[in-house]
Amino acid sequence: MPTDIPGRRDTRTDEQPPDALSVPDVLDVPDVPDVTAVRDARAVPDVTAVPDARAVPDVTDVTAVSGDAAVPGGAAAVPAGTAVPHHAGRPGETAPHAPGGPPATGLPGRPPGAADAAGRPSGASSGTARAAGVIAAAAVCQAALMVGLGLLITGPAARVWPLSSEDGVNDALERARTGTLDTVSSVVSEAGNTGTVVLGTLVSCLALLLVPRLPRLREAVFLAVAVSLQSLVFLVVTEAVDRTRPDVDRLDASPPTSSYTSGHTGAATALYAGLAVLVLHRAKGPWRRVAAALLLLLPLLVGLARAYRGMHHPTDVAGGLLNGGLSLLIVGRALLAGPHIPAPLPSGATRHPGTTRTTREAPTGPRPGRTTVIHNPTVTDEAARDAVRGVLERHGHHSVRFVPTTADDPGEGLTRNALRDGATLVVVCGGDGTVRAVAEALAGTGTPLAVVPCGTGNLLARNLGLPLEPAKALSAALRGTPRRIDLGRVEGDGLPPAHFTVMSGAGLDAAMLEGTSDRAKATWGWPAYLVAGLRELRAPRTRLTLRLDGAPPLRRGARMVLVANAGTVQGGTALVPAARPDDGLLDLMVLDPRGPAGWLTAVRSLLRRRPSPPTGPRTDTSRRAVEYFTFRRAEIHFDAPQPRELDGDPVAPGRRLSAEVVPGALTVLVPERGE
């Protein structure tokens, strides 16, 4: 939806001056209603192709996966029907999400890993082999580095400060021993014991695979391989580097291995720091940082306990931390790196909750066959179509059919016809409205969609990380891989059930869109919405009732209500910061500023990349200008009819808006990281 109010949601809200009315704290509800995934009995069979070698996820630093763009997972489940504060994070992940893991082949009648007629491995085997090769090559370098450091520590650098002072540190730790510290260090040391780490890894992997409805295969493999790699390198290092343990009274039995490196510390780093990475990578809300910090603290405490108990020199502990950290870095780069769009799901049929038939998971790519280009002729001239045709031909798509949209059919019926005619790839050239109409027909079919941004807002393209130049966007998409993303489904009085890809709303944003003429958009582009928005600022507020996931209703005042499947708008601004197109959730923003001070508060909040935390507890004289909610199904009832919109297209005004998420309903081609 072409909206121009920048900003982004964390799990916090901004408050207004104390002269306003009080509103109860925002509640979020974790219970999961069944949602009906989409639908058409005429759905086209699964699409297939052998993936390009470039479809392997790009490699980035493990720390990169712990940012706010994290995909969901790991949030604690909450009993059905229980309301929890929004700042507690997203509700328990029970809706189907796209897990990680090897790419699915999508080849009919062929098991994952089988070769095609030309002898090339299918997507699962080639992707797995590439990741295994990266890990193996990096592991050799890791082992060589650790051995080299060990030989340096025990050889030429042994008498160089600070290594020359290690014996003094060992003696000081021995003198500092007390009965209480001995007990505490024994308990902490056990957290890095082999049995504890093996059991912890096994339980964590089983939880990742079995607790959610769809397994987090990639995350489970990441954790298991990282712990295993650390252990393997540890064994190599202890064989190559012979170092005696500290010359102090040891509180534990001395194992036969070398003192360098600390195996307890390395194993604890691989397990607990790996869990911290997954918490930051998958979970939402401020609690995830606290949980990750506690997990990261454990390896440090284990290392300190091992040194305190006389089992290792300080450099042995440092070596263990380095060995575990490098293992996480290597495996994380190979398995977790990539854009935020979800990884391909395992091949095979999966039934979304509430559906009456199965749908094939995201294939590895469009197989050679008929390609249909649905284009809006008002924004794609002949030159643009020639450019699109040239890009498709360069990527092996020679059987291309161009179909223009009309006033009577903005794309949905045309797409259904293309599917019946055997299209294996659909390309849409137009704005967000055209994209939405095509997505409506493709939902649940598994046929991949390539988005070519040619409109004013191009919000789906922005959220997929596509370039905004049409030819470059199509080229990047065709070089990329299919990913499943969610759709939002809305209905209301005078509004039949329909899907949206990015945003739907009521109030100010819908009035702004309705008040922007086609001529203004063609002349000024998306800034034309700003002018219309200024005209609508004096529109009256409305009162509304929210019911989220079956929780007790909430009363609010609002000038704008925005339901978001993705949160980035023009200029790269994150209007709804936690909205992700692949998390099985929708996000709601309620904008209710009053007076100049209220508008300043709202603008300040929306212009920040993250809203600031609340300045204090709520009182009877405080009120929020911007509020955010996370949900799977919402019922919104307005006291007065409101203008409404779907992905930037005005629809009939009304007093009711029901919204729910349809997880993984649309398959889109997204660029590889760095495109």
Tab-separated table of N, CA and C in Angstrom, residues 85-203:
chain	number	residue	atom	x	y	z
A	85	PRO	N	1.051	-8.947	27.743
A	85	PRO	CA	1.476	-7.624	27.291
A	85	PRO	C	2.236	-7.730	25.988
A	86	HIS	N	2.035	-6.733	25.141
A	86	HIS	CA	2.689	-6.751	23.836
A	86	HIS	C	4.192	-6.789	23.953
A	87	HIS	N	4.737	-6.146	25.000
A	87	HIS	CA	6.192	-6.109	25.097
A	87	HIS	C	6.784	-7.458	25.470
A	88	ALA	N	5.936	-8.452	25.734
A	88	ALA	CA	6.470	-9.783	26.013
A	88	ALA	C	6.895	-10.503	24.761
A	89	GLY	N	6.745	-9.912	23.599
A	89	GLY	CA	7.181	-10.526	22.352
A	89	GLY	C	6.005	-11.128	21.617
A	90	ARG	N	6.301	-11.735	20.485
A	90	ARG	CA	5.245	-12.351	19.704
A	90	ARG	C	4.749	-13.609	20.378
A	91	PRO	N	3.497	-13.981	20.119
A	91	PRO	CA	2.954	-15.157	20.768
A	91	PRO	C	3.682	-16.408	20.354
A	92	GLY	N	3.415	-17.491	21.075
A	92	GLY	CA	4.074	-18.757	20.788
A	92	GLY	C	3.895	-19.142	19.346
A	93	GLU	N	4.965	-19.612	18.752
A	93	GLU	CA	4.944	-19.901	17.331
A	93	GLU	C	4.259	-21.242	17.089
A	94	THR	N	2.967	-21.187	16.830
A	94	THR	CA	2.261	-22.410	16.525
A	94	THR	C	1.669	-22.396	15.142
A	95	ALA	N	1.682	-21.230	14.507
A	95	ALA	CA	1.224	-21.179	13.126
A	95	ALA	C	2.308	-21.720	12.233
A	96	PRO	N	1.972	-22.279	11.085
A	96	PRO	CA	2.999	-22.830	10.212
A	96	PRO	C	3.861	-21.727	9.649
A	97	HIS	N	5.137	-21.913	9.775
A	97	HIS	CA	6.096	-20.953	9.231
A	97	HIS	C	7.035	-21.709	8.320
A	98	ALA	N	7.689	-20.949	7.481
A	98	ALA	CA	8.663	-21.582	6.614
A	98	ALA	C	9.916	-21.897	7.385
A	99	PRO	N	10.276	-23.144	7.574
A	99	PRO	CA	11.474	-23.452	8.314
A	99	PRO	C	12.686	-23.347	7.448
A	100	GLY	N	13.801	-23.500	8.060
A	100	GLY	CA	15.020	-23.547	7.290
A	100	GLY	C	15.222	-24.950	6.765
A	101	GLY	N	16.437	-25.213	6.309
A	101	GLY	CA	16.754	-26.536	5.828
A	101	GLY	C	17.104	-26.500	4.377
A	102	PRO	N	17.477	-27.643	3.822
A	102	PRO	CA	17.877	-27.709	2.436
A	102	PRO	C	16.742	-27.322	1.527
A	103	PRO	N	17.030	-26.710	0.409
A	103	PRO	CA	15.964	-26.327	-0.501
A	103	PRO	C	15.218	-27.536	-1.015
A	104	ALA	N	13.935	-27.358	-1.207
A	104	ALA	CA	13.129	-28.442	-1.744
A	104	ALA	C	13.321	-28.546	-3.238
A	105	THR	N	13.278	-29.767	-3.742
A	105	THR	CA	13.446	-29.924	-5.178
A	105	THR	C	12.186	-29.558	-5.920
A	106	GLY	N	11.034	-29.951	-5.401
A	106	GLY	CA	9.782	-29.687	-6.093
A	106	GLY	C	9.623	-30.486	-7.354
A	107	LEU	N	10.487	-31.473	-7.614
A	107	LEU	CA	10.399	-32.251	-8.832
A	107	LEU	C	9.415	-33.392	-8.632
A	108	PRO	N	8.370	-33.487	-9.457
A	108	PRO	CA	7.351	-34.511	-9.245
A	108	PRO	C	7.915	-35.907	-9.428
A	109	GLY	N	7.567	-36.804	-8.500
A	109	GLY	CA	7.973	-38.187	-8.632
A	109	GLY	C	9.438	-38.423	-8.374
A	110	ARG	N	10.154	-37.450	-7.858
A	110	ARG	CA	11.586	-37.612	-7.633
A	110	ARG	C	11.904	-37.293	-6.191
A	111	PRO	N	12.531	-38.197	-5.482
A	111	PRO	CA	12.850	-37.920	-4.082
A	111	PRO	C	13.902	-36.863	-3.970
A	112	PRO	N	13.947	-36.137	-2.839
A	112	PRO	CA	14.982	-35.130	-2.650
A	112	PRO	C	16.354	-35.752	-2.781
A	113	GLY	N	17.208	-35.054	-3.501
A	113	GLY	CA	18.571	-35.514	-3.673
A	113	GLY	C	18.774	-36.311	-4.932
A	114	ALA	N	17.694	-36.698	-5.649
A	114	ALA	CA	17.865	-37.465	-6.866
A	114	ALA	C	18.394	-36.588	-7.970
A	115	ALA	N	19.064	-37.208	-8.923
A	115	ALA	CA	19.619	-36.452	-10.038
A	115	ALA	C	18.604	-36.396	-11.158
A	116	ASP	N	18.710	-35.357	-11.987
A	116	ASP	CA	17.817	-35.250	-13.127
A	116	ASP	C	18.394	-36.025	-14.293
A	117	ALA	N	17.720	-35.906	-15.422
A	117	ALA	CA	18.134	-36.695	-16.577
A	117	ALA	C	19.530	-36.349	-17.038
A	118	ALA	N	19.967	-35.141	-16.801
A	118	ALA	CA	21.295	-34.735	-17.237
A	118	ALA	C	22.364	-35.100	-16.232
A	119	GLY	N	21.969	-35.747	-15.136
A	119	GLY	CA	22.948	-36.138	-14.147
A	119	GLY	C	23.237	-35.079	-13.119
A	120	ARG	N	22.548	-33.943	-13.194
A	120	ARG	CA	22.775	-32.889	-12.213
A	120	ARG	C	22.008	-33.215	-10.952
A	121	PRO	N	22.562	-32.966	-9.783
A	121	PRO	CA	21.815	-33.222	-8.555
A	121	PRO	C	20.656	-32.275	-8.435
A	122	SER	N	19.604	-32.708	-7.771
A	122	SER	CA	18.472	-31.831	-7.547
A	122	SER	C	18.803	-30.817	-6.482
A	123	GLY	N	17.823	-29.885	-6.208
A	123	GLY	CA	18.101	-28.742	-5.345
A	123	GLY	C	18.560	-29.117	-3.963
A	124	ALA	N	17.930	-30.141	-3.339
A	124	ALA	CA	18.290	-30.479	-1.970
A	124	ALA	C	19.723	-30.958	-1.885
A	125	SER	N	20.117	-31.881	-2.806
A	125	SER	CA	21.455	-32.437	-2.715
A	125	SER	C	22.514	-31.417	-3.079
A	126	SER	N	22.265	-30.602	-4.100
A	126	SER	CA	23.273	-29.624	-4.493
A	126	SER	C	23.446	-28.559	-3.430
A	127	GLY	N	22.314	-28.099	-2.831
A	127	GLY	CA	22.436	-27.106	-1.775
A	127	GLY	C	23.136	-27.663	-0.553
A	128	THR	N	22.800	-28.916	-0.188
A	128	THR	CA	23.450	-29.537	0.962
A	128	THR	C	24.923	-29.758	0.709
A	129	ALA	N	25.254	-30.205	-0.499
A	129	ALA	CA	26.656	-30.442	-0.824
A	129	ALA	C	27.458	-29.143	-0.790
A	130	ARG	N	26.857	-28.078	-1.287
A	130	ARG	CA	27.551	-26.789	-1.266
A	130	ARG	C	27.803	-26.331	0.170
A	131	ALA	N	26.783	-26.445	1.025
A	131	ALA	CA	26.953	-26.046	2.419
A	131	ALA	C	27.977	-26.919	3.124
A	132	ALA	N	27.930	-28.244	2.864
A	132	ALA	CA	28.896	-29.146	3.485
A	132	ALA	C	30.307	-28.831	3.035
A	133	GLY	N	30.466	-28.484	1.752
A	133	GLY	CA	31.795	-28.129	1.264
A	133	GLY	C	32.339	-26.873	1.916
A	134	VAL	N	31.461	-25.875	2.075
A	134	VAL	CA	31.882	-24.639	2.734
A	134	VAL	C	32.309	-24.909	4.173
A	135	ILE	N	31.499	-25.701	4.889
A	135	ILE	CA	31.809	-26.001	6.284
A	135	ILE	C	33.111	-26.784	6.398
A	136	ALA	N	33.289	-27.795	5.524
A	136	ALA	CA	34.496	-28.618	5.592
A	136	ALA	C	35.755	-27.800	5.315
A	137	ALA	N	35.697	-26.960	4.275
A	137	ALA	CA	36.875	-26.154	3.941
A	137	ALA	C	37.207	-25.170	5.060
A	138	ALA	N	36.176	-24.535	5.604
A	138	ALA	CA	36.425	-23.587	6.683
A	138	ALA	C	36.892	-24.286	7.951
A	139	ALA	N	36.405	-25.517	8.186
A	139	ALA	CA	36.819	-26.255	9.377
A	139	ALA	C	38.296	-26.598	9.336
A	140	VAL	N	38.808	-26.915	8.160
A	140	VAL	CA	40.245	-27.180	8.029
A	140	VAL	C	41.050	-25.940	8.410
A	141	CYS	N	40.600	-24.791	7.921
A	141	CYS	CA	41.282	-23.543	8.274
A	141	CYS	C	41.172	-23.261	9.770
A	142	GLN	N	40.002	-23.543	10.346
A	142	GLN	CA	39.813	-23.337	11.779
A	142	GLN	C	40.772	-24.201	12.586
A	143	ALA	N	40.865	-25.485	12.228
A	143	ALA	CA	41.766	-26.385	12.951
A	143	ALA	C	43.212	-25.927	12.816
A	144	ALA	N	43.598	-25.512	11.602
A	144	ALA	CA	44.972	-25.041	11.399
A	144	ALA	C	45.261	-23.803	12.243
A	145	LEU	N	44.295	-22.894	12.324
A	145	LEU	CA	44.477	-21.691	13.128
A	145	LEU	C	44.617	-22.035	14.606
A	146	MET	N	43.729	-22.899	15.100
A	146	MET	CA	43.781	-23.251	16.514
A	146	MET	C	45.070	-23.982	16.866
A	147	VAL	N	45.522	-24.878	15.997
A	147	VAL	CA	46.792	-25.573	16.238
A	147	VAL	C	47.946	-24.589	16.210
A	148	GLY	N	47.939	-23.688	15.235
A	148	GLY	CA	49.006	-22.697	15.153
A	148	GLY	C	49.078	-21.825	16.394
A	149	LEU	N	47.934	-21.384	16.887
A	149	LEU	CA	47.927	-20.580	18.110
A	149	LEU	C	48.429	-21.387	19.299
A	150	GLY	N	48.029	-22.682	19.355
A	150	GLY	CA	48.487	-23.516	20.453
A	150	GLY	C	49.990	-23.710	20.443
A	151	LEU	N	50.556	-23.957	19.284
A	151	LEU	CA	52.008	-24.111	19.189
A	151	LEU	C	52.724	-22.809	19.524
A	152	LEU	N	52.110	-21.695	19.180
A	152	LEU	CA	52.707	-20.402	19.517
A	152	LEU	C	52.677	-20.169	21.027
A	153	ILE	N	51.536	-20.521	21.659
A	153	ILE	CA	51.394	-20.320	23.101
A	153	ILE	C	52.367	-21.189	23.886
A	154	THR	N	52.527	-22.415	23.432
A	154	THR	CA	53.420	-23.334	24.151
A	154	THR	C	54.870	-23.213	23.714
A	155	GLY	N	55.130	-22.436	22.675
A	155	GLY	CA	56.491	-22.306	22.173
A	155	GLY	C	57.068	-20.917	22.331
A	156	PRO	N	57.272	-20.182	21.231
A	156	PRO	CA	57.981	-18.894	21.287
A	156	PRO	C	57.332	-17.853	22.183
A	157	ALA	N	55.992	-17.885	22.302
A	157	ALA	CA	55.318	-16.829	23.060
A	157	ALA	C	55.139	-17.165	24.539
A	158	ALA	N	55.595	-18.346	24.964
A	158	ALA	CA	55.348	-18.767	26.339
A	158	ALA	C	55.967	-17.822	27.361
A	159	ARG	N	57.070	-17.185	27.025
A	159	ARG	CA	57.753	-16.307	27.979
A	159	ARG	C	57.502	-14.827	27.688
A	160	VAL	N	56.547	-14.566	26.829
A	160	VAL	CA	56.213	-13.188	26.463
A	160	VAL	C	54.947	-12.787	27.208
A	161	TRP	N	54.967	-11.567	27.784
A	161	TRP	CA	53.777	-11.093	28.480
A	161	TRP	C	52.649	-10.873	27.467
A	162	PRO	N	51.413	-11.222	27.752
A	162	PRO	CA	50.886	-11.600	29.073
A	162	PRO	C	50.931	-13.087	29.378
A	163	LEU	N	51.397	-13.935	28.404
A	163	LEU	CA	51.410	-15.364	28.667
A	163	LEU	C	52.340	-15.704	29.821
A	164	SER	N	53.384	-14.915	30.010
A	164	SER	CA	54.326	-15.204	31.090
A	164	SER	C	53.708	-15.008	32.469
A	165	SER	N	52.584	-14.311	32.539
A	165	SER	CA	51.947	-14.055	33.840
A	165	SER	C	50.842	-15.055	34.156
A	166	GLU	N	50.633	-16.047	33.294
A	166	GLU	CA	49.534	-16.994	33.518
A	166	GLU	C	49.708	-17.789	34.803
A	167	ASP	N	50.926	-18.191	35.122
A	167	ASP	CA	51.127	-18.953	36.355
A	167	ASP	C	50.713	-18.140	37.571
A	168	GLY	N	50.975	-16.839	37.550
A	168	GLY	CA	50.557	-15.988	38.650
A	168	GLY	C	49.045	-15.915	38.764
A	169	VAL	N	48.354	-15.889	37.625
A	169	VAL	CA	46.889	-15.878	37.641
A	169	VAL	C	46.360	-17.185	38.215
A	170	ASN	N	46.964	-18.298	37.820
A	170	ASN	CA	46.536	-19.594	38.347
A	170	ASN	C	46.708	-19.660	39.864
A	171	ASP	N	47.859	-19.170	40.356
A	171	ASP	CA	48.105	-19.174	41.802
A	171	ASP	C	47.105	-18.274	42.528
A	172	ALA	N	46.783	-17.128	41.944
A	172	ALA	CA	45.837	-16.210	42.577
A	172	ALA	C	44.450	-16.828	42.670
A	173	LEU	N	44.048	-17.526	41.636
A	173	LEU	CA	42.742	-18.188	41.675
A	173	LEU	C	42.720	-19.295	42.720
A	174	GLU	N	43.834	-19.993	42.880
A	174	GLU	CA	43.887	-21.031	43.903
A	174	GLU	C	43.772	-20.432	45.304
A	175	ARG	N	44.431	-19.301	45.540
A	175	ARG	CA	44.373	-18.668	46.855
A	175	ARG	C	42.974	-18.109	47.153
A	176	ALA	N	42.202	-17.793	46.113
A	176	ALA	CA	40.875	-17.196	46.299
A	176	ALA	C	39.783	-18.228	46.555
A	177	ARG	N	40.117	-19.479	46.621
A	177	ARG	CA	39.102	-20.515	46.759
A	177	ARG	C	38.434	-20.479	48.128
A	178	THR	N	37.137	-20.706	48.112
A	178	THR	CA	36.345	-20.877	49.327
A	178	THR	C	35.397	-22.041	49.112
A	179	GLY	N	34.791	-22.509	50.177
A	179	GLY	CA	33.862	-23.618	50.043
A	179	GLY	C	32.677	-23.288	49.158
A	180	THR	N	32.160	-22.080	49.320
A	180	THR	CA	31.011	-21.668	48.506
A	180	THR	C	31.380	-21.579	47.037
A	181	LEU	N	32.528	-20.940	46.753
A	181	LEU	CA	32.957	-20.815	45.360
A	181	LEU	C	33.276	-22.171	44.754
A	182	ASP	N	33.809	-23.086	45.570
A	182	ASP	CA	34.076	-24.423	45.052
A	182	ASP	C	32.782	-25.089	44.591
A	183	THR	N	31.722	-24.932	45.403
A	183	THR	CA	30.437	-25.548	45.043
A	183	THR	C	29.842	-24.893	43.799
A	184	VAL	N	29.854	-23.556	43.796
A	184	VAL	CA	29.290	-22.844	42.643
A	184	VAL	C	30.061	-23.181	41.376
A	185	SER	N	31.386	-23.180	41.447
A	185	SER	CA	32.190	-23.467	40.254
A	185	SER	C	31.971	-24.892	39.768
A	186	SER	N	31.703	-25.816	40.692
A	186	SER	CA	31.437	-27.194	40.280
A	186	SER	C	30.144	-27.287	39.481
A	187	VAL	N	29.114	-26.577	39.968
A	187	VAL	CA	27.837	-26.586	39.253
A	187	VAL	C	27.975	-25.928	37.883
A	188	VAL	N	28.653	-24.778	37.842
A	188	VAL	CA	28.814	-24.073	36.572
A	188	VAL	C	29.654	-24.888	35.605
A	189	SER	N	30.695	-25.544	36.128
A	189	SER	CA	31.550	-26.352	35.263
A	189	SER	C	30.774	-27.477	34.601
A	190	GLU	N	29.796	-28.029	35.326
A	190	GLU	CA	28.999	-29.113	34.759
A	190	GLU	C	28.192	-28.667	33.547
A	191	ALA	N	27.906	-27.354	33.442
A	191	ALA	CA	27.161	-26.855	32.277
A	191	ALA	C	27.939	-27.052	30.985
A	192	GLY	N	29.263	-27.196	31.086
A	192	GLY	CA	30.077	-27.441	29.898
A	192	GLY	C	30.560	-28.867	29.790
A	193	ASN	N	30.098	-29.748	30.693
A	193	ASN	CA	30.500	-31.145	30.653
A	193	ASN	C	29.972	-31.815	29.385
A	194	THR	N	30.688	-32.831	28.933
A	194	THR	CA	30.313	-33.488	27.680
A	194	THR	C	28.884	-34.020	27.725
A	195	GLY	N	28.537	-34.690	28.801
A	195	GLY	CA	27.187	-35.230	28.902
A	195	GLY	C	26.121	-34.162	28.886
A	196	THR	N	26.388	-33.064	29.607
A	196	THR	CA	25.416	-31.970	29.643
A	196	THR	C	25.236	-31.352	28.272
A	197	VAL	N	26.338	-31.121	27.577
A	197	VAL	CA	26.266	-30.483	26.257
A	197	VAL	C	25.579	-31.394	25.249
A	198	VAL	N	25.913	-32.681	25.273
A	198	VAL	CA	25.268	-33.620	24.341
A	198	VAL	C	23.766	-33.674	24.602
A	199	LEU	N	23.391	-33.791	25.877
A	199	LEU	CA	21.964	-33.835	26.209
A	199	LEU	C	21.277	-32.520	25.852
A	200	GLY	N	21.929	-31.403	26.165
A	200	GLY	CA	21.336	-30.107	25.843
A	200	GLY	C	21.158	-29.916	24.348
A	201	THR	N	22.132	-30.374	23.571
A	201	THR	CA	22.022	-30.266	22.112
A	201	THR	C	20.892	-31.135	21.589
A	202	LEU	N	20.795	-32.350	22.111
A	202	LEU	CA	19.747	-33.263	21.661
A	202	LEU	C	18.361	-32.715	21.987
A	203	VAL	N	18.178	-32.236	23.217
A	203	VAL	CA	16.871	-31.700	23.611
A	203	VAL	C	16.526	-30.462	22.790
